[in-house]
Structures are given as C-alpha cells and as structure tokens.
Coordinates of C-alpha atoms in Angstrom, one line a residue:
M1 CA 28.3 42.8 95.2
E2 CA 27.3 44.0 98.6
G3 CA 30.2 45.0 100.8
T4 CA 32.7 44.9 97.9
D5 CA 35.0 47.7 96.8
T6 CA 34.5 47.9 93.1
T7 CA 35.3 51.6 92.6
V8 CA 36.1 52.4 89.0
R9 CA 39.5 54.0 88.5
E10 CA 41.0 55.3 85.3
G11 CA 43.2 52.5 83.9
T12 CA 41.6 49.5 85.5
C13 CA 38.6 47.9 87.3
A14 CA 38.8 46.8 90.9
P15 CA 39.7 43.1 91.5
P16 CA 37.2 40.8 93.2
R17 CA 37.3 40.6 97.0
K18 CA 38.8 37.3 98.1
E19 CA 38.0 35.2 101.2
G20 CA 38.9 31.8 102.5
L21 CA 38.5 28.7 100.3
S22 CA 35.0 27.5 99.4
L23 CA 33.7 24.6 97.4
C24 CA 31.3 25.7 94.6
W25 CA 29.3 22.8 93.1
V26 CA 28.6 23.3 89.4
W27 CA 27.0 20.0 88.5
P28 CA 24.3 18.6 88.8
E29 CA 23.3 21.8 90.6
S30 CA 24.9 25.0 91.7
R31 CA 25.7 25.5 95.4
L32 CA 28.4 27.3 97.4
E33 CA 29.8 25.6 100.4
P34 CA 32.0 28.0 102.5
L35 CA 34.7 26.1 104.3
H36 CA 34.5 27.8 107.7
G37 CA 35.8 25.3 110.2
P38 CA 38.6 22.7 110.5
R39 CA 36.9 19.6 108.9
F40 CA 34.1 18.8 106.5
S41 CA 32.8 15.3 105.6
I42 CA 31.2 14.8 102.1
G43 CA 28.7 12.1 101.4
R44 CA 25.1 11.1 101.2
D45 CA 24.7 10.3 104.9
S46 CA 22.6 12.7 106.9
S47 CA 25.5 13.3 109.2
A48 CA 27.8 14.6 106.4
K49 CA 28.5 18.4 106.7
I50 CA 28.5 18.6 102.9
R51 CA 25.6 16.3 102.0
V52 CA 25.3 15.3 98.3
L53 CA 22.7 12.8 97.0
G54 CA 23.2 11.1 93.7
N55 CA 24.7 8.2 91.9
G56 CA 28.2 7.0 92.8
V57 CA 28.3 8.9 96.1
S58 CA 29.1 6.8 99.2
R59 CA 27.5 7.5 102.6
Q60 CA 30.8 8.9 103.9
H61 CA 32.6 9.6 100.6
A62 CA 35.5 12.0 101.4
E63 CA 36.5 14.7 103.8
L64 CA 38.1 18.2 103.6
Y65 CA 40.3 19.3 106.5
R66 CA 42.8 22.0 107.3
Q67 CA 46.5 21.1 107.5
G68 CA 48.3 24.3 108.5
R69 CA 47.4 26.8 105.9
L70 CA 46.4 24.2 103.4
W71 CA 43.1 22.4 102.8
V72 CA 43.4 18.7 102.1
V73 CA 40.9 16.3 100.6
R74 CA 41.0 12.6 101.7
D75 CA 39.0 9.8 100.3
L76 CA 37.1 7.7 102.9
A77 CA 37.5 4.4 101.1
S78 CA 34.6 5.4 98.8
T79 CA 33.3 2.9 96.2
N80 CA 33.9 5.1 93.2
G81 CA 36.8 7.2 94.4
T82 CA 37.5 10.9 94.9
W83 CA 38.8 12.8 91.9
L84 CA 40.7 16.0 91.9
S85 CA 41.4 17.9 88.7
G86 CA 40.9 14.7 86.7
R87 CA 43.0 12.4 88.9
R88 CA 41.9 9.8 91.4
V89 CA 43.4 10.7 94.8
E90 CA 43.5 9.2 98.2
H91 CA 45.0 12.2 100.0
A92 CA 45.9 15.5 98.3
P93 CA 46.1 19.3 99.0
V94 CA 43.6 21.5 97.2
S95 CA 43.7 25.1 96.1
A96 CA 41.5 27.6 94.2
G97 CA 40.7 26.4 90.7
D98 CA 41.0 22.7 91.5
V99 CA 38.1 20.6 90.2
L100 CA 36.6 18.0 92.6
R101 CA 34.3 15.1 91.6
V102 CA 32.5 12.7 94.0
G103 CA 30.1 10.4 92.2
D104 CA 27.9 12.5 89.9
W105 CA 28.8 15.8 91.6
V106 CA 31.4 18.2 90.2
G107 CA 32.7 21.2 92.1
V108 CA 35.4 23.9 91.8
F109 CA 37.3 25.3 94.7
V110 CA 37.0 29.1 94.8
T111 CA 37.9 32.1 97.0
W112 CA 34.6 34.0 96.9
P113 CA 32.7 35.7 99.7
A114 CA 29.6 33.9 100.9
D115 CA 27.4 36.6 99.3
A116 CA 28.9 36.1 95.8
P117 CA 26.2 36.4 93.1
A118 CA 25.2 33.2 91.2
F119 CA 25.8 32.6 87.5
S120 CA 23.3 34.6 85.5
E121 CA 22.7 36.9 82.5
L122 CA 24.5 40.0 83.6
A123 CA 23.7 42.0 80.5
P124 CA 22.0 41.1 77.2
G125 CA 23.9 38.1 75.8
L126 CA 26.6 38.3 78.6
L127 CA 26.5 35.3 81.0
G128 CA 28.8 34.8 84.0
G129 CA 29.4 34.3 87.7
P130 CA 31.1 36.4 90.4
E131 CA 34.3 37.3 88.4
M132 CA 32.3 38.6 85.5
A133 CA 29.7 40.3 87.8
E134 CA 32.6 42.4 89.3
I135 CA 33.5 43.7 85.8
V136 CA 29.8 44.3 84.8
S137 CA 29.4 46.3 88.1
S138 CA 32.2 48.5 86.9
V139 CA 30.7 48.8 83.4
R140 CA 27.3 49.9 84.9
R141 CA 29.0 52.8 86.7
A142 CA 31.3 53.9 83.9
A143 CA 28.7 53.5 81.1
P144 CA 26.8 56.8 81.5
S145 CA 30.0 58.8 81.3
S146 CA 31.6 59.8 78.0
L147 CA 34.9 58.2 79.0
P148 CA 36.5 55.9 76.3
V149 CA 36.7 52.3 77.4
L150 CA 39.5 49.9 76.7
L151 CA 38.9 46.1 76.9
V152 CA 41.9 43.9 77.3
G153 CA 41.6 40.1 77.0
S154 CA 42.7 37.1 75.0
T155 CA 40.7 35.9 72.0
G156 CA 37.2 34.5 72.9
T157 CA 36.9 36.3 76.2
G158 CA 33.8 38.2 75.1
K159 CA 35.1 41.6 74.3
E160 CA 32.4 42.5 71.9
R161 CA 29.7 41.4 74.3
F162 CA 31.2 43.6 77.0
A163 CA 31.3 46.5 74.5
R164 CA 27.6 45.9 73.8
A165 CA 27.0 45.9 77.6
V166 CA 28.7 49.3 77.9
H167 CA 26.5 50.7 75.1
H168 CA 23.3 49.1 76.7
F169 CA 23.9 50.7 80.1
S170 CA 25.0 54.0 78.6
N171 CA 21.5 55.1 77.4
R172 CA 23.0 56.6 74.3
T173 CA 20.4 57.0 71.6
G174 CA 22.6 56.3 68.6
P175 CA 23.5 52.8 67.2
F176 CA 26.2 50.4 68.3
I177 CA 28.7 49.8 65.5
A178 CA 31.4 47.2 65.7
I179 CA 34.5 47.3 63.5
N180 CA 37.2 44.6 63.2
C181 CA 40.2 46.8 62.5
A182 CA 42.3 43.8 61.5
A183 CA 39.9 43.0 58.7
L184 CA 39.8 46.6 57.2
P185 CA 41.2 46.7 53.7
E186 CA 44.5 48.6 54.0
Q187 CA 43.7 50.8 50.9
L188 CA 40.2 51.6 52.0
S189 CA 40.4 51.7 55.8
E190 CA 40.4 55.5 56.0
A191 CA 37.5 55.8 53.7
E192 CA 35.5 53.1 55.6
L193 CA 36.1 54.7 59.0
F194 CA 35.8 58.4 58.2
G195 CA 33.7 58.4 54.9
Y196 CA 34.4 60.0 51.5
R197 CA 32.9 62.3 48.9
R198 CA 31.6 60.9 45.6
G199 CA 34.4 60.7 43.1
A200 CA 37.1 61.0 45.9
F201 CA 38.9 57.9 44.5
T202 CA 38.4 55.4 41.6
G203 CA 35.3 53.4 42.2
A204 CA 33.7 56.0 44.6
E205 CA 30.5 56.2 42.6
R206 CA 28.5 57.5 45.6
G207 CA 29.6 59.1 48.8
S208 CA 29.6 57.5 52.3
I209 CA 29.5 59.0 55.8
G210 CA 31.7 56.2 57.2
H211 CA 31.5 54.3 60.4
F212 CA 32.3 57.2 62.7
R213 CA 29.5 59.4 61.5
A214 CA 27.1 56.4 61.3
A215 CA 27.7 55.9 65.1
H216 CA 26.8 59.6 65.9
Q217 CA 25.3 59.7 69.4
G218 CA 26.0 56.0 69.8
T219 CA 29.0 53.8 70.3
L220 CA 31.8 52.8 68.0
F221 CA 33.6 49.5 69.0
L222 CA 37.1 49.2 67.5
D223 CA 38.0 45.6 67.9
E224 CA 41.8 44.8 67.5
M225 CA 42.4 48.5 67.4
P226 CA 46.2 48.2 67.5
E227 CA 46.0 46.6 64.0
L228 CA 45.3 50.1 62.5
T229 CA 48.2 51.5 60.4
A230 CA 50.3 54.3 61.7
P231 CA 48.7 57.0 59.4
L232 CA 45.3 55.8 60.4
Q233 CA 46.2 56.0 64.1
A234 CA 47.3 59.6 63.6
K235 CA 44.0 60.5 62.0
L236 CA 42.0 58.6 64.7
L237 CA 43.8 60.6 67.3
R238 CA 42.9 63.9 65.6
V239 CA 39.2 62.9 65.4
I240 CA 39.2 62.0 69.1
E241 CA 40.8 65.3 70.1
D242 CA 38.7 67.5 67.8
G243 CA 35.4 65.7 67.9
Q244 CA 35.1 66.2 64.1
V245 CA 35.4 64.0 61.1
L246 CA 36.7 65.0 57.7
G247 CA 36.1 62.4 55.0
L248 CA 38.2 61.8 51.9
G249 CA 37.7 64.5 49.3
E250 CA 35.6 66.7 51.7
S251 CA 36.4 70.3 52.5
H252 CA 34.4 70.7 55.7
A253 CA 34.6 68.6 58.9
T254 CA 31.4 67.3 60.5
P255 CA 31.0 67.3 64.4
V256 CA 30.4 63.9 65.9
D257 CA 29.4 62.6 69.3
V258 CA 30.7 59.1 69.5
R259 CA 31.6 56.9 72.5
I260 CA 34.7 54.9 71.6
I261 CA 35.3 51.4 73.0
S262 CA 38.6 49.8 71.8
A263 CA 39.8 46.2 72.3
S264 CA 43.2 44.6 72.4
Q265 CA 44.5 41.2 73.2
R266 CA 47.6 42.8 74.9
P267 CA 48.1 45.7 77.3
L268 CA 48.6 48.9 75.3
G269 CA 51.8 49.7 77.2
T270 CA 53.4 46.6 75.8
L271 CA 52.3 47.6 72.2
V272 CA 53.6 51.2 72.7
A273 CA 57.0 49.8 73.9
R274 CA 57.1 47.6 70.7
G275 CA 56.4 50.5 68.5
K276 CA 53.0 49.1 67.4
L277 CA 50.9 51.8 68.8
R278 CA 51.2 55.6 69.3
E279 CA 51.7 56.5 72.9
D280 CA 49.4 59.6 72.6
L281 CA 46.6 57.5 71.1
A282 CA 47.0 54.8 73.8
A283 CA 46.6 57.6 76.4
R284 CA 43.5 58.9 74.7
L285 CA 41.8 55.5 74.5
T286 CA 42.5 54.4 78.0
G287 CA 39.7 56.1 80.1
V288 CA 38.4 53.0 81.9
E289 CA 40.4 49.8 81.3
L290 CA 38.6 46.5 81.9
L291 CA 40.7 43.3 82.1
L292 CA 38.6 40.3 80.9
P293 CA 39.7 37.1 82.7
P294 CA 40.3 33.9 80.6
L295 CA 37.8 31.0 81.0
A296 CA 40.5 29.0 82.9
Q297 CA 40.4 31.7 85.7
R298 CA 36.6 31.3 86.1
R299 CA 36.1 27.6 85.9
T300 CA 32.8 27.8 87.7
D301 CA 31.3 29.4 84.6
I302 CA 32.3 26.4 82.3
A303 CA 29.5 24.0 83.3
P304 CA 26.6 26.6 83.2
L305 CA 27.9 28.0 79.9
F306 CA 28.0 24.5 78.4
A307 CA 24.5 23.8 79.7
H308 CA 23.3 27.1 78.2
V309 CA 24.7 26.3 74.7
L310 CA 23.4 22.8 75.0
R311 CA 19.8 24.1 75.6
Q312 CA 20.1 26.6 72.8
H313 CA 21.0 24.1 70.2
A314 CA 19.5 20.8 71.4
G315 CA 15.9 22.1 71.6
S316 CA 13.6 21.7 74.5
R317 CA 15.0 18.3 75.6
P318 CA 18.8 18.3 75.7
P319 CA 20.4 14.8 76.2
P320 CA 21.6 13.7 79.6
V321 CA 25.2 14.4 80.4
E322 CA 27.7 12.2 82.2
A323 CA 29.4 13.9 85.2
R324 CA 32.8 12.8 83.9
L325 CA 32.2 14.9 80.8
I326 CA 31.6 18.0 83.0
E327 CA 34.7 17.1 85.0
A328 CA 36.7 17.0 81.8
L329 CA 35.3 20.4 80.6
C330 CA 36.1 22.0 83.9
S331 CA 39.6 20.6 84.0
Y332 CA 40.6 21.8 80.5
D333 CA 42.2 25.3 80.2
W334 CA 40.3 26.5 77.1
P335 CA 43.0 28.6 75.4
R336 CA 40.5 30.1 73.0
N337 CA 38.0 30.7 75.9
V338 CA 34.2 30.9 75.5
R339 CA 34.4 30.8 71.8
E340 CA 36.2 27.4 71.9
L341 CA 33.7 26.1 74.5
E342 CA 30.7 27.1 72.3
L343 CA 32.2 25.4 69.2
A344 CA 33.1 22.2 71.2
T345 CA 29.5 22.0 72.5
K346 CA 28.0 22.5 69.1
A347 CA 30.3 19.9 67.6
L348 CA 29.5 17.4 70.4
L349 CA 25.8 17.8 69.6
A350 CA 26.3 17.6 65.9
V351 CA 28.2 14.3 66.1
R352 CA 26.9 12.7 69.3
G353 CA 23.5 14.4 69.9
H354 CA 21.7 11.2 69.0
E355 CA 23.3 9.2 71.8
P356 CA 21.2 8.4 74.9
T357 CA 23.8 10.1 77.1
L358 CA 26.7 12.5 76.3
L359 CA 29.9 10.9 77.7
R360 CA 33.4 12.0 78.4
S361 CA 34.7 9.6 75.7
H362 CA 32.7 11.6 73.1
L363 CA 34.9 14.7 73.6
P364 CA 38.0 15.4 71.5
A365 CA 41.1 13.8 73.0
A366 CA 42.7 17.2 73.8
I367 CA 39.8 17.8 76.2
A368 CA 38.9 14.3 77.4
G369 CA 42.6 13.5 78.1
H370 CA 42.7 15.9 81.0
V371 CA 40.8 13.3 83.0
E372 CA 42.3 9.8 83.8
E373 CA 40.4 6.7 82.9
E374 CA 38.1 5.7 85.7
E375 CA 38.9 2.0 85.9
P376 CA 42.4 0.6 85.8
A377 CA 43.3 -2.3 83.5
R378 CA 41.6 -5.5 84.4
R379 CA 43.7 -7.6 86.7
P380 CA 44.3 -11.4 86.1
L381 CA 41.4 -13.5 87.2
A382 CA 43.5 -15.5 89.6
R383 CA 44.3 -12.4 91.7
E384 CA 40.8 -10.8 91.7
P385 CA 39.4 -12.5 94.8
V386 CA 42.5 -11.6 96.9
E387 CA 42.3 -8.0 95.9
R388 CA 38.6 -7.9 96.4
R389 CA 39.1 -9.1 100.0
A390 CA 41.8 -6.5 100.6
H391 CA 39.6 -3.8 99.1
D392 CA 36.6 -4.8 101.3
L393 CA 38.8 -5.0 104.4
A394 CA 40.2 -1.5 103.8
K395 CA 36.7 -0.1 103.4
I396 CA 35.5 -1.8 106.6
K397 CA 38.4 -0.3 108.6
A398 CA 37.6 3.2 107.3
L399 CA 33.9 2.8 108.0
L400 CA 34.5 1.5 111.5
E401 CA 36.8 4.5 112.2
T402 CA 34.1 6.9 111.1
N403 CA 31.0 5.2 112.7
G404 CA 32.5 4.4 116.1
G405 CA 33.0 0.7 115.5
N406 CA 29.4 -0.1 114.4
I407 CA 29.8 -3.4 112.5
K408 CA 26.2 -3.6 111.6
G409 CA 26.3 -0.1 110.0
A410 CA 29.6 -0.9 108.2
A411 CA 28.0 -4.1 106.7
A412 CA 24.9 -2.2 105.6
E413 CA 27.1 0.5 104.0
L414 CA 29.0 -2.1 102.0
G415 CA 26.0 -4.3 101.2
I416 CA 27.5 -7.4 102.8
S417 CA 26.5 -9.5 105.8
R418 CA 27.8 -9.0 109.3
Q419 CA 29.1 -12.5 109.2
R420 CA 31.4 -11.6 106.3
V421 CA 32.6 -8.6 108.1
Y422 CA 33.6 -10.8 111.1
R423 CA 35.3 -13.3 108.8
L424 CA 37.3 -10.6 107.0
M425 CA 38.4 -9.1 110.3
N426 CA 39.2 -12.5 111.9
G427 CA 41.0 -13.6 108.7
N428 CA 43.1 -10.4 108.7
M429 CA 44.1 -11.0 112.4
R430 CA 45.1 -14.7 111.7
G431 CA 46.7 -13.9 108.4
D432 CA 44.3 -16.3 106.8
K433 CA 44.4 -15.9 103.0
N434 CA 41.9 -18.7 102.3
D435 CA 38.7 -17.0 103.4
L436 CA 37.6 -15.4 100.1
G437 CA 33.9 -16.2 100.0
S438 CA 31.0 -13.9 100.7

C-alpha cells in the first residue's frame, strides 16, 4: 500500500497503518467513505453527504457526528430504522468493527487510510481486503529469500493458501508439498518425512525418497508442525541445520534444497514454555513470522467472500440475497473463520438455493440470532391508530428540523397530504387525541 511502512522483520510482519474512522460499504456494492469532518448525513436525498440509493432508505435516514473523541450514529426518524451490529438504534456510539445497516445497504466501520486497496485476489486462490493485502505485501518481499516462514493463525484462517502464495512468489522451480503433521501415523512419520530404503522395516517392499527429498528445490509446508513427536523434532532440526536427509536404513545422506514453511495455531514461544516444542527448533523455523488475522478482525471481507463462494457454487445466476442476511453474516464472529463461512454458504445453497431470495431466516440460528427481529410483536388493534399518529408526528418533527420547516417537503417525504401534517401538528398543540384520520 502506497505510503505504508510494511518492512519485513524477522519474527513478524508490519501491522497495517491506521487512520481515523471510515465507513466501508460492503453491500450491495463496495465503497469507502472517509469520515473527515464533524457531521455526515446518510440517505437517498441529493443533499446527503453519504448518499445511498436503494430499497428501505429514507431521504434523510441517519447521521454520523463527532461527540468528543467518539463517533455517534443517530436515526433521523427513518421509516425502516437504523441498525448497528444487529440492533435497531436511535442514538449510539460506533467503533471500528461495528456493522451498520440502512435499508438494503450494509457497511462496516474501519480505520483504513483512504488509499486502502479494495477486496481482490491477492495471490492464486487467496482473496482479501486491506488487512490481508498488508500480509501479502510482506510475503512478496520475503518469498525470494531462503528464510523459513512461520504462519500463526487459528483454524480456517487460510494458512495453506498463504503458504502456497509464498511458494508462488518465490520462483522456486521445485514442487509445493503440504504435510499435515497432526495426521502423520506415529510409527511411520519419520519414514514418510525423510524416506526409507527397501526392506528398512516390515512392509517396506520398495523404497521411498520421502516428502523432504520430493520437495527438492521447492517448498515443504508443515501444517500443525508442533504436533511432531520429540524424536522427530530432533531429526527435523538436524536436517534443517545440515541441509541433508538420511532415510531409514540408508548409509549416505542426500543434500536437499527445501524452503520450509511451518504453521501453528499458537505462538511458538507459548508451545516452548509448555514443553511441546524444542526451543532450538522454534528458533530455526522462525525466519519471517506472519500473523494471520481471524475473520472477525476483517469483517469487510465477509460479504465479498460470501458472494464469491455463492457465485462458485450457484452457477452463472446466483439467487438474490436479502441485506439482513449480509448484516447477520457480518455481525457473526466466525470462530472457525473462512472455512466455516464457506461451509455455511454451501449449506445455505444446498438447502435454500431453490428459494426466490436468500433470507436471514434461512441461516442457522447461531448466525441469524446475532441480528434482532426487524418488526416488534404486533400491538393490539385498539392501540394501533394512536401509535401510528405518534409515529407520524415524530417523523414530521424530525423532517421539519432537517429541512428548515418546509411542510410541503415533509409531507412529500412521508407520502401524506399537507392537510394531515397541519392536523397532526394542531392536534399535538391542543392535546387532541381524536384526530386519527388521514
């Protein structure tokens, strides 16, 4: 990113540069609205500083304004309400990561610079926005070196895709080989990694060069590397230090040129302290450390990732999607990250793909429950006219405040006659509760 310090240092990658709060719309289109100024109106009126056109958006729908160091959102008596992180609000402070919905528009508050890159394919099979672009920028610079790379991130954050990106940008001529260390059979793990001579053990009817030698001049990705047994960790350390592999039953070591990328769900220092990992091996594997953020820390990626998976699996014409479904997706924390989002999207298509529109109610309760029901329980019929009058009167007052007392404009906005506006206002001044007609 232009103007951003993303220098790669041993042990970590540089954090993204942060600026003041911005609003990043993620649905139905992507757009960044930097909040430079004291107050911003949101609506479909041409005078709105943040203009959004679509279903459910009032002419003057809501406003954002500074209150000390905080930004606050206030609903302007909109017809369909202003929603913040799944809750309807009249007046509430906002912070980075909060999800805003006005009508059919969904946005996330962020602290990006104005020149932040858009969501895109950053490397083959690796999609993301500014947070991921920062890491890929580090990957591009570190990849041509021979330094080992350590990827730290919780399950589903895309560690293997990042490992493939390192290999892609490294220009190494050998293959990329991925090994899940947690799935290696304990009795055969050494043979699988380092190879063996024919007859070296019962069942070894033919020899094998093993994964290390198979990755010669390429990249070996050791996923869940801390799951290796202590004896195997010791042998791995020796191979890394000597650059040679000696298979089971062999008498001569073979030189290898392999770039090692390892992955862990926890920082290696924590595992060393718990006695789960050799300290000298941890030091050897930590050349460049990349910390992969969970999906909950990059909520602006959720909607485009959902749309990408939807297009992949729904053919050329994916079904329309309700904005409240996007709001629910963006408000959920996704503990299993991108993998969980992909599975949820595929399940939604499998079960509800035949529906004319995908709705929030089609989502599992654990995800949909993060957004309140849009409509409250129906009130008794005897009270409805009175509450309708109070609702219309509140909206008239708000509109008159924002349009300089223009009664004709307020009536047009509400879709009622000027005579009804006068009756409501006069009835309010007289305390008249009988004027309930249109």
